[in-house]
Amino acid sequence: MDKMTWADLIDFLPTLLHGLAYSLGISAVVIVFSIIAGVCVAFMRVSRYRSVRGPVLAYVEFIRCTPALVQLYYIFYVLPIFGLTLEALTAGIVGFTIIYTAYLSEVFRAAINSVAKTQIEAAISLGMSNQQARRLVIIPQAARVALPPTVNYLLSLIKDTSLLSIITIQEIMFRGLILASQTFKYFTILTEVAFLYFCVCFPLTILARRLEAKFERELGYGKSNGEKKKNFFAVGPWGASKS
Amino acid sequence: MKNEALIHDGTVSFKGVWKDFGGVPVLRGIDLDIASGEILALLGQSGSGKTTLLRCVNGLEVIQKGTIEVGGELIQDSAKGKNSLSSDIAQIRQSIGIVFQQFNLFPHMTVMENICVAQIKVLGRSEEIARDRARSLLDRVGLLEKAESRPLQLSGGQQQRVAIARTLAMDPRVLLLDEVTSSLDPQMTNDVLRVIGDVAKDGITLIVVTHEMGFARHVANRAVFMHEGVVAEDAPAKELFENPQNENTKKFLAAVLSHQ
Ligand SMILES: Nc1ncnc2c1ncn2[C@@H]1O[C@H](COP(=O)(O)OP(=O)(O)O)[C@@H](O)[C@H]1O
Ligand SMILES: [Mg+2]
């Protein structure tokens, strides 16, 4: 095993940070695309038309039930056989957007469904159109319910971008592996890579937890209901799934 | 077009209203004419169809037979087929207020925003006018100091008073109250009943489903007793309470009054 020294750590840092910037940049682009597409897919999932729900469900389930690694290989190595060649970075962004759109659409669908039907009734009883009820009442509440799990998905996306090393994208893992194969200092380098991931991801877990507590307090578990308040300190639907 | 009310008086008229849920009849031919400004107590055992009848008035439930008119506008007309609702239903609903047992305030908005949102987005009032109106209504229900609170920071009774203020802000001609005190303790119930007693002086048509018999008797000028989806008795409130004719009304009143 190589001996970890400050000199080595500092030496490798610029290269790894450069890679980390790549990972974070890709993650940022992917999460933005995925949120936009995920909202659309989620509303399609709750559509009253089967012809809309069906294909969308098939897509979501297909993505959820096959590994990201296989999907990425597919886009990068198999699609070119059929004449669709994407440059590595594009392939990575497209691939992860397809994957995370599916994941996030599930989060958003659950969030939309968590808004009580009585909220919609209250809104339309005040004379709101369906579209106003959706915009002013459903989406703001669903967004609060969805935000903490979305942050958690961002966290797993950041970690998942390490998979992009296999399609030659120069993110942190790729650079770490190159450095390691040149210097054989696997212990030092992989420890440093892990530590850098941790420094980015750990604050996100705290953020997700804080947001969840804040919104639970605000919405009473996403439902406006006098009884819910009394149960506030009891175990709620989310509390139960955590333990 | 936005702030034009379609309805100009508070008459409500049910003609042969029939409603079933999956083949189980819940309203079995309701005929009822309510004059503008009338205060009607709607009584009946649990399951007799009171909630369903109220929800039909603003089209939250769709009827299978008959018609419902409010202020001369046809809200529902079963002759139109599967979707009996008026195409102007959203605009008509502006003039029909409904307050639910569970308040249903918007938890992501402050009390002030709850009362202003539909005034601004539906009636097209300016923010300033909406806030002024909200403030005067909050003052009326005794909650002016809670304007910036969130609904879930309030007690049930306070939330219900905000829900009433939110509805009144739309200047409804008809106000539907469905057991609005049933989930409240006695003190909160009194606070809410005082507010409703006050609203009853405004000349709005009130249809009140309640188990507070003392309140119904003093505030209502007409009482209707529903039994198994039909109107079993319909009389001036004083008469129905003091001298009920229908056997089921008698049984119901005896049972309820022995509890109070
Ligand atoms: N959405 C629904 N689906 C099926 N049955 C319903 C529904 N709403 C009400 N009912 C039934 O209709 C009957 C009348 O209910 P309701 O109008 O709530 O009575 P009340 O308010 O007088 O207690 C009850 O038997 C109830 O179970
Ligand atoms: Mg009821």
Coordinates of C-alpha atoms and ligand atoms in Angstrom, one line a residue:
Chain A
M1 CA 0.0 0.0 0.0
D2 CA 1.2 3.5 -0.8
K3 CA 1.9 5.8 2.0
M4 CA -0.4 8.8 2.2
T5 CA 1.5 12.1 2.4
W6 CA 0.3 15.7 2.4
A7 CA 2.6 16.4 -0.5
D8 CA 0.8 13.8 -2.7
L9 CA -2.6 14.9 -1.6
I10 CA -1.9 18.5 -2.5
D11 CA -0.3 17.4 -5.7
F12 CA -3.3 15.5 -6.9
L13 CA -5.8 18.0 -5.7
P14 CA -6.0 20.3 -8.7
T15 CA -6.6 17.5 -11.2
L16 CA -9.2 15.9 -9.0
L17 CA -11.0 19.3 -8.3
H18 CA -11.0 19.8 -12.1
G19 CA -12.7 16.5 -12.4
L20 CA -15.1 17.3 -9.6
A21 CA -16.2 20.5 -11.4
Y22 CA -17.0 18.3 -14.4
S23 CA -19.1 15.9 -12.3
L24 CA -21.0 18.8 -10.7
G25 CA -21.5 20.7 -13.9
I26 CA -23.0 17.6 -15.6
S27 CA -25.1 16.9 -12.5
A28 CA -26.4 20.5 -12.6
V29 CA -27.4 20.3 -16.2
V30 CA -29.0 16.9 -15.8
I31 CA -31.0 17.7 -12.7
V32 CA -32.5 20.9 -14.4
F33 CA -33.5 18.9 -17.5
S34 CA -34.8 16.0 -15.5
I35 CA -36.9 18.2 -13.2
I36 CA -38.6 19.9 -16.2
A37 CA -39.1 16.6 -18.1
G38 CA -40.1 14.8 -14.9
V39 CA -42.9 17.3 -14.1
C40 CA -44.3 16.7 -17.6
V41 CA -44.0 12.9 -17.3
A42 CA -45.6 13.0 -13.9
F43 CA -48.7 14.9 -15.2
M44 CA -48.8 12.4 -18.0
R45 CA -48.8 9.6 -15.5
V46 CA -51.8 11.0 -13.7
S47 CA -53.6 11.7 -17.0
R48 CA -57.1 10.4 -17.3
Y49 CA -56.3 9.0 -20.7
R50 CA -54.9 5.5 -20.8
S51 CA -53.1 6.1 -24.1
V52 CA -51.1 8.8 -22.4
R53 CA -50.5 6.9 -19.1
G54 CA -49.5 3.6 -20.7
P55 CA -46.4 4.4 -22.8
V56 CA -45.1 6.7 -20.0
L57 CA -45.5 4.0 -17.4
A58 CA -43.6 1.6 -19.7
Y59 CA -40.7 4.0 -20.0
V60 CA -40.5 4.7 -16.3
E61 CA -40.6 1.0 -15.4
F62 CA -38.1 0.1 -18.0
I63 CA -35.6 2.6 -16.7
R64 CA -36.2 1.7 -13.1
C65 CA -35.7 -2.0 -13.7
T66 CA -32.5 -1.9 -15.7
P67 CA -29.1 -0.7 -14.3
A68 CA -27.8 2.8 -15.2
L69 CA -24.5 1.2 -16.3
V70 CA -26.2 -0.9 -18.9
Q71 CA -28.2 2.0 -20.1
L72 CA -25.2 4.2 -20.5
Y73 CA -23.2 1.5 -22.3
Y74 CA -26.2 1.1 -24.6
I75 CA -26.4 4.8 -25.5
F76 CA -22.6 5.0 -26.0
Y77 CA -21.8 1.7 -27.7
V78 CA -25.0 0.2 -29.1
L79 CA -26.8 3.2 -30.5
P80 CA -23.8 3.9 -32.9
I81 CA -24.5 0.5 -34.4
F82 CA -27.8 1.9 -35.5
G83 CA -26.2 5.0 -36.8
L84 CA -26.8 7.3 -33.8
T85 CA -23.4 8.4 -32.6
L86 CA -23.3 10.8 -29.7
E87 CA -20.2 12.6 -28.4
A88 CA -19.3 11.3 -25.0
L89 CA -20.4 14.4 -23.0
T90 CA -23.7 14.6 -24.9
A91 CA -24.3 10.8 -24.4
G92 CA -23.7 11.2 -20.7
I93 CA -26.1 14.1 -20.3
V94 CA -28.8 12.6 -22.5
G95 CA -28.4 9.2 -20.8
F96 CA -28.6 10.5 -17.2
T97 CA -31.5 12.9 -18.2
I98 CA -33.4 9.9 -19.5
I99 CA -32.7 8.0 -16.3
Y100 CA -33.3 10.7 -13.8
T101 CA -36.5 12.0 -15.6
A102 CA -37.9 8.5 -14.9
Y103 CA -36.9 8.5 -11.2
L104 CA -38.0 12.1 -10.5
S105 CA -41.3 11.6 -12.3
E106 CA -42.2 9.0 -9.7
V107 CA -41.3 11.5 -7.0
F108 CA -43.5 14.2 -8.6
R109 CA -46.4 11.8 -9.3
A110 CA -46.4 10.8 -5.6
A111 CA -46.3 14.4 -4.6
I112 CA -49.2 15.4 -6.9
N113 CA -51.2 12.5 -5.5
S114 CA -50.4 13.5 -1.9
V115 CA -52.2 16.8 -2.3
A116 CA -55.6 16.1 -0.8
K117 CA -58.6 16.0 -3.1
T118 CA -60.3 18.3 -0.7
Q119 CA -57.8 21.0 -1.5
I120 CA -58.8 20.9 -5.2
E121 CA -62.4 21.0 -4.1
A122 CA -61.8 24.0 -2.0
A123 CA -60.0 25.7 -4.9
I124 CA -62.7 25.1 -7.5
S125 CA -65.4 26.0 -5.0
L126 CA -63.9 29.5 -4.8
G127 CA -64.4 29.7 -8.6
M128 CA -60.9 28.7 -9.7
S129 CA -60.6 27.0 -13.1
N130 CA -58.9 23.6 -13.1
Q131 CA -55.8 25.2 -14.4
Q132 CA -55.8 27.8 -11.7
A133 CA -56.3 25.1 -9.0
R134 CA -53.4 23.2 -10.5
R135 CA -51.1 26.2 -10.6
L136 CA -52.0 28.0 -7.3
V137 CA -52.9 25.1 -5.1
I138 CA -51.6 21.7 -6.3
I139 CA -48.2 22.5 -7.7
P140 CA -47.0 24.7 -4.8
Q141 CA -47.9 22.0 -2.3
A142 CA -46.6 19.1 -4.4
A143 CA -43.3 21.0 -4.9
R144 CA -42.8 21.3 -1.2
V145 CA -43.5 17.6 -0.8
A146 CA -41.2 16.7 -3.7
L147 CA -38.2 19.0 -2.9
P148 CA -36.5 16.9 -0.2
P149 CA -36.6 13.6 -2.2
T150 CA -35.4 15.6 -5.2
V151 CA -32.4 16.8 -3.3
N152 CA -31.7 13.2 -2.4
Y153 CA -31.9 12.2 -6.0
L154 CA -29.4 15.0 -6.9
L155 CA -27.1 13.5 -4.3
S156 CA -27.3 10.0 -5.9
L157 CA -26.9 11.6 -9.4
I158 CA -23.7 13.3 -8.3
K159 CA -22.4 9.9 -7.2
D160 CA -23.7 8.2 -10.3
T161 CA -21.8 10.5 -12.6
S162 CA -18.7 8.4 -11.6
L163 CA -20.2 5.9 -14.0
L164 CA -19.4 8.3 -16.8
S165 CA -15.7 7.4 -16.4
I166 CA -16.5 4.3 -18.5
I167 CA -17.5 6.4 -21.5
T168 CA -14.3 8.4 -21.2
I169 CA -15.7 11.6 -19.7
Q170 CA -13.1 13.3 -17.6
E171 CA -15.0 13.6 -14.4
I172 CA -13.3 13.1 -11.0
M173 CA -13.3 9.3 -11.0
F174 CA -11.9 9.1 -14.5
R175 CA -9.1 11.4 -13.6
G176 CA -8.5 9.7 -10.3
L177 CA -8.1 6.3 -12.1
I178 CA -5.7 7.7 -14.6
L179 CA -3.6 9.3 -11.9
A180 CA -3.6 6.0 -10.0
S181 CA -2.6 3.9 -12.9
Q182 CA 0.3 6.3 -13.6
T183 CA 1.5 6.5 -9.9
F184 CA 0.1 3.3 -8.4
K185 CA -0.9 5.4 -5.4
Y186 CA -4.4 3.9 -5.3
F187 CA -4.8 4.3 -1.5
T188 CA -4.1 8.0 -1.5
I189 CA -6.0 8.8 -4.6
L190 CA -9.2 6.9 -4.0
T191 CA -9.3 8.1 -0.5
E192 CA -9.0 11.6 -1.7
V193 CA -11.7 11.0 -4.4
A194 CA -14.1 9.6 -1.8
F195 CA -13.4 12.5 0.6
L196 CA -14.2 15.0 -2.1
Y197 CA -17.5 13.3 -3.0
F198 CA -18.3 13.2 0.7
C199 CA -17.6 17.0 1.1
V200 CA -20.2 17.7 -1.6
C201 CA -22.8 15.1 -0.7
F202 CA -22.9 15.3 3.0
P203 CA -24.3 18.9 3.1
L204 CA -27.0 17.8 0.7
T205 CA -28.2 15.1 3.0
I206 CA -28.5 17.7 5.8
L207 CA -30.3 20.1 3.4
A208 CA -32.8 17.4 2.5
R209 CA -33.5 16.6 6.1
R210 CA -34.0 20.3 7.0
L211 CA -36.3 20.9 4.1
E212 CA -38.3 17.8 5.0
A213 CA -38.8 19.0 8.6
K214 CA -39.7 22.5 7.5
F215 CA -42.3 21.4 5.0
E216 CA -43.8 18.8 7.3
R217 CA -44.4 21.5 9.8
E218 CA -45.8 23.8 7.2
L219 CA -48.1 21.4 5.4
G220 CA -48.9 19.0 8.2
Y221 CA -47.8 16.1 5.9
G222 CA -49.1 17.7 2.8
K223 CA -52.7 17.8 3.9
S224 CA -54.8 20.6 5.3
N225 CA -56.7 18.9 8.0
G226 CA -57.4 19.8 11.6
E227 CA -56.8 16.3 12.9
K228 CA -53.3 16.1 11.3
K229 CA -52.1 18.8 13.6
K230 CA -53.0 16.9 16.7
N231 CA -51.0 13.9 15.4
F232 CA -48.0 16.2 14.7
F233 CA -45.7 14.5 17.1
A234 CA -46.9 11.0 16.3
V235 CA -45.3 9.0 13.6
G236 CA -46.5 10.3 10.2
P237 CA -46.4 8.5 6.9
W238 CA -42.9 9.7 6.2
G239 CA -41.6 9.2 9.7
A240 CA -42.8 5.6 9.5
S241 CA -41.0 4.8 6.3
K242 CA -37.7 6.2 7.7
S243 CA -37.5 4.0 10.7
Chain B
M1 CA -65.7 39.1 -18.0
K2 CA -63.5 38.0 -15.1
N3 CA -65.3 39.8 -12.3
E4 CA -68.8 39.7 -13.7
A5 CA -71.1 37.7 -11.4
L6 CA -73.5 35.6 -13.3
I7 CA -75.9 35.2 -10.4
H8 CA -77.8 38.1 -9.0
D9 CA -80.0 36.7 -6.3
G10 CA -79.8 33.8 -3.8
T11 CA -82.7 31.6 -4.9
V12 CA -81.9 27.9 -4.9
S13 CA -84.3 25.4 -6.6
F14 CA -84.1 21.6 -6.7
K15 CA -86.4 19.8 -9.1
G16 CA -86.6 16.0 -9.0
V17 CA -83.0 15.7 -8.0
W18 CA -81.7 12.1 -8.1
K19 CA -78.2 11.0 -7.3
D20 CA -76.7 7.6 -6.8
F21 CA -73.2 6.4 -6.1
G22 CA -72.5 3.3 -8.1
G23 CA -76.2 2.3 -8.3
V24 CA -76.8 3.1 -4.6
P25 CA -79.4 5.9 -4.5
V26 CA -78.5 8.7 -2.1
L27 CA -80.8 11.5 -3.2
R28 CA -84.2 10.1 -4.4
G29 CA -86.1 12.9 -5.9
I30 CA -85.5 16.1 -4.0
D31 CA -87.9 19.0 -4.7
L32 CA -87.0 22.2 -2.8
D33 CA -87.4 25.9 -3.5
I34 CA -85.3 28.2 -1.3
A35 CA -86.0 32.0 -1.4
S36 CA -83.2 34.5 -1.6
G37 CA -82.0 35.4 1.9
E38 CA -83.7 32.4 3.5
I39 CA -81.8 30.7 6.3
L40 CA -82.5 27.0 6.0
A41 CA -81.4 24.4 8.6
L42 CA -80.9 21.1 6.9
L43 CA -81.3 18.3 9.4
G44 CA -81.2 14.5 9.2
Q45 CA -79.4 11.5 10.4
S46 CA -75.9 10.7 9.3
G47 CA -76.1 9.1 5.9
S48 CA -79.4 10.8 4.9
G49 CA -77.7 12.7 2.1
K50 CA -77.2 16.2 3.5
T51 CA -73.6 16.5 2.4
T52 CA -74.3 15.1 -1.0
L53 CA -77.2 17.6 -1.5
L54 CA -75.0 20.6 -0.6
R55 CA -72.2 19.4 -2.8
C56 CA -74.6 19.1 -5.7
V57 CA -75.5 22.8 -5.4
N58 CA -72.1 23.9 -6.5
G59 CA -71.5 21.0 -8.8
L60 CA -69.0 19.0 -6.7
E61 CA -71.3 16.1 -7.3
V62 CA -73.1 15.5 -10.6
I63 CA -76.7 14.5 -10.5
Q64 CA -78.4 11.8 -12.6
K65 CA -81.9 13.1 -12.7
G66 CA -83.5 16.5 -12.3
T67 CA -82.3 20.1 -12.3
I68 CA -80.7 22.5 -9.8
E69 CA -80.9 26.3 -10.3
V70 CA -79.2 29.0 -8.4
G71 CA -80.2 32.6 -8.9
G72 CA -82.0 31.5 -12.0
E73 CA -78.9 29.9 -13.6
L74 CA -79.2 26.3 -14.4
I75 CA -76.2 24.7 -12.5
Q76 CA -77.1 21.1 -13.4
D77 CA -79.5 19.8 -15.8
S78 CA -79.6 16.0 -16.2
A79 CA -81.3 16.4 -19.6
K80 CA -77.9 17.4 -20.9
G81 CA -76.7 13.8 -20.5
K82 CA -73.6 12.5 -18.9
N83 CA -72.1 15.8 -17.9
S84 CA -75.0 17.7 -16.5
L85 CA -72.9 20.7 -15.3
S86 CA -73.3 24.2 -16.7
S87 CA -70.4 25.2 -18.9
D88 CA -70.2 28.4 -16.8
I89 CA -69.8 26.4 -13.6
A90 CA -66.5 28.0 -12.5
Q91 CA -68.1 31.5 -12.9
I92 CA -71.2 30.4 -11.1
R93 CA -69.2 28.9 -8.2
Q94 CA -67.8 32.4 -7.4
S95 CA -71.2 33.2 -6.1
I96 CA -71.8 30.0 -4.1
G97 CA -69.7 29.8 -1.0
I98 CA -69.1 26.4 0.7
V99 CA -67.5 25.8 4.1
F100 CA -66.4 22.3 4.9
Q101 CA -66.3 20.4 8.1
Q102 CA -62.5 20.1 7.8
F103 CA -61.9 23.7 6.8
N104 CA -59.7 22.9 3.8
L105 CA -57.6 26.0 4.1
F106 CA -54.5 26.1 1.8
P107 CA -51.6 25.2 4.1
H108 CA -48.9 26.7 2.0
M109 CA -50.4 30.2 2.2
T110 CA -50.8 32.6 5.1
V111 CA -54.2 33.4 6.4
M112 CA -54.1 36.7 4.4
E113 CA -53.1 34.9 1.2
N114 CA -55.9 32.3 1.7
I115 CA -58.4 35.1 1.8
C116 CA -56.9 37.1 -1.1
V117 CA -55.9 34.5 -3.7
A118 CA -59.4 33.9 -5.2
Q119 CA -60.4 37.6 -4.9
I120 CA -57.3 38.5 -7.0
K121 CA -57.1 35.5 -9.4
V122 CA -60.8 34.8 -9.9
L123 CA -62.6 38.1 -9.3
G124 CA -59.7 40.2 -10.7
R125 CA -59.6 42.6 -7.7
S126 CA -56.4 44.5 -7.1
E127 CA -54.1 43.3 -4.3
E128 CA -54.8 46.4 -2.3
I129 CA -58.6 46.0 -2.4
A130 CA -58.4 42.3 -1.7
R131 CA -56.2 42.9 1.3
D132 CA -58.5 45.6 2.6
R133 CA -61.5 43.3 2.3
A134 CA -59.5 40.5 4.0
R135 CA -58.6 42.7 6.9
S136 CA -62.2 43.8 7.5
L137 CA -63.4 40.2 7.3
L138 CA -60.7 39.0 9.7
D139 CA -61.7 41.8 12.0
R140 CA -65.2 40.6 11.8
V141 CA -64.3 37.0 12.7
G142 CA -62.0 38.2 15.4
L143 CA -58.7 37.1 13.9
L144 CA -57.1 40.2 12.6
E145 CA -53.9 39.5 14.5
K146 CA -53.5 36.2 12.8
A147 CA -53.3 37.6 9.2
E148 CA -49.7 36.5 8.7
S149 CA -50.0 33.1 10.4
R150 CA -50.1 29.8 8.6
P151 CA -53.4 27.8 8.9
L152 CA -51.7 24.9 10.8
Q153 CA -50.5 27.4 13.5
L154 CA -54.2 28.1 14.3
S155 CA -56.7 26.1 16.4
G156 CA -59.5 24.3 14.6
G157 CA -62.0 27.0 15.5
Q158 CA -59.7 29.7 14.3
Q159 CA -59.1 27.9 11.0
Q160 CA -62.9 27.5 10.5
R161 CA -63.4 31.2 11.0
V162 CA -60.7 31.9 8.4
A163 CA -62.5 29.5 6.1
I164 CA -65.7 31.4 6.5
A165 CA -63.9 34.7 5.9
R166 CA -62.3 33.3 2.8
T167 CA -65.7 32.4 1.4
L168 CA -67.3 35.7 2.4
A169 CA -64.6 37.6 0.6
M170 CA -66.1 36.3 -2.7
D171 CA -69.4 38.1 -1.9
P172 CA -71.4 34.9 -2.3
R173 CA -75.2 35.0 -2.8
V174 CA -75.6 31.5 -1.4
L175 CA -73.5 30.1 1.5
L176 CA -73.4 26.4 2.2
L177 CA -72.2 25.3 5.6
D178 CA -71.7 21.5 6.1
E179 CA -71.3 20.6 9.8
V180 CA -68.8 23.4 10.2
T181 CA -68.5 22.9 14.0
S182 CA -68.6 19.1 14.1
S183 CA -64.8 18.7 14.6
L184 CA -64.5 21.5 17.2
D185 CA -64.7 21.6 21.0
P186 CA -67.6 23.5 22.7
Q187 CA -65.7 26.8 23.2
M188 CA -64.5 26.9 19.5
T189 CA -68.0 25.9 18.4
N190 CA -69.5 28.9 20.1
D191 CA -67.0 31.2 18.5
V192 CA -67.8 29.9 15.1
L193 CA -71.6 29.9 15.7
R194 CA -71.4 33.5 16.8
V195 CA -69.8 34.4 13.4
I196 CA -72.4 32.5 11.5
G197 CA -75.2 34.1 13.5
D198 CA -73.7 37.5 12.5
V199 CA -73.4 36.4 8.8
A200 CA -77.1 35.4 8.9
K201 CA -78.0 39.1 9.1
D202 CA -76.3 39.9 5.8
G203 CA -79.2 38.7 3.6
I204 CA -77.1 35.9 2.0
T205 CA -79.1 32.6 1.5
L206 CA -77.7 30.2 4.1
I207 CA -78.1 26.4 3.9
V208 CA -76.8 25.1 7.2
V209 CA -76.3 21.4 8.0
T210 CA -75.8 21.2 11.7
H211 CA -76.4 19.1 14.8
E212 CA -76.4 22.2 17.0
M213 CA -80.2 22.3 17.5
G214 CA -80.3 25.3 19.7
F215 CA -78.5 27.3 17.1
A216 CA -80.6 26.0 14.2
R217 CA -83.7 26.9 16.0
H218 CA -82.7 30.4 16.8
V219 CA -81.0 31.4 13.6
A220 CA -82.9 29.5 10.9
N221 CA -86.3 30.6 9.6
R222 CA -86.9 27.3 7.9
A223 CA -86.0 23.7 8.6
V224 CA -85.9 20.7 6.4
F225 CA -85.6 17.2 7.7
M226 CA -84.1 14.7 5.2
H227 CA -84.6 11.0 5.6
E228 CA -83.0 8.4 3.3
G229 CA -82.5 10.8 0.4
V230 CA -85.9 12.5 0.4
V231 CA -87.4 15.6 2.1
A232 CA -89.4 14.1 5.0
E233 CA -90.5 17.4 6.5
D234 CA -90.2 21.0 5.6
A235 CA -91.6 23.7 7.9
P236 CA -90.8 27.0 9.5
A237 CA -87.9 26.3 12.0
K238 CA -89.9 27.1 15.1
E239 CA -92.7 24.8 14.0
L240 CA -90.5 21.9 13.0
F241 CA -88.7 22.0 16.4
E242 CA -91.8 22.5 18.5
N243 CA -94.3 20.5 16.7
P244 CA -92.7 18.0 14.3
Q245 CA -95.2 16.0 12.2
N246 CA -93.1 13.3 10.7
E247 CA -92.4 10.2 12.8
N248 CA -88.7 10.2 11.7
T249 CA -88.3 13.8 12.6
K250 CA -89.8 13.2 16.0
K251 CA -87.4 10.3 16.6
F252 CA -84.4 12.3 15.3
L253 CA -85.2 15.3 17.4
A254 CA -85.7 13.2 20.5
A255 CA -82.4 11.4 20.0
V256 CA -80.4 14.6 19.3
L257 CA -82.0 16.6 22.1
S258 CA -81.4 13.9 24.7
H259 CA -77.7 14.2 23.8
Q260 CA -77.6 18.0 24.4
Ligands
LIG1 N1 -68.3 9.6 -2.9 C1 -69.1 8.7 -2.5 N2 -69.1 7.4 -3.0 C2 -69.9 6.5 -2.5 N3 -70.9 6.7 -1.6 C3 -71.0 7.9 -1.1 C4 -70.1 9.0 -1.5 N4 -70.4 10.1 -0.8 C5 -71.5 9.7 0.0 N5 -71.8 8.4 -0.2 C6 -72.9 7.7 0.5 O1 -74.0 8.5 0.4 C7 -74.8 8.4 1.6 C8 -75.2 9.8 2.0 O2 -74.0 10.5 2.5 P1 -73.9 12.0 2.9 O3 -74.5 12.8 1.9 O4 -72.5 12.2 3.3 O5 -74.9 12.0 4.2 P2 -74.9 12.9 5.4 O6 -74.1 14.2 5.1 O7 -76.3 13.2 5.6 O8 -74.3 12.2 6.6 C9 -74.0 7.6 2.6 O9 -74.5 6.3 2.6 C10 -72.6 7.6 2.0 O10 -72.0 6.4 2.4
MG2 MG -72.4 14.9 6.1

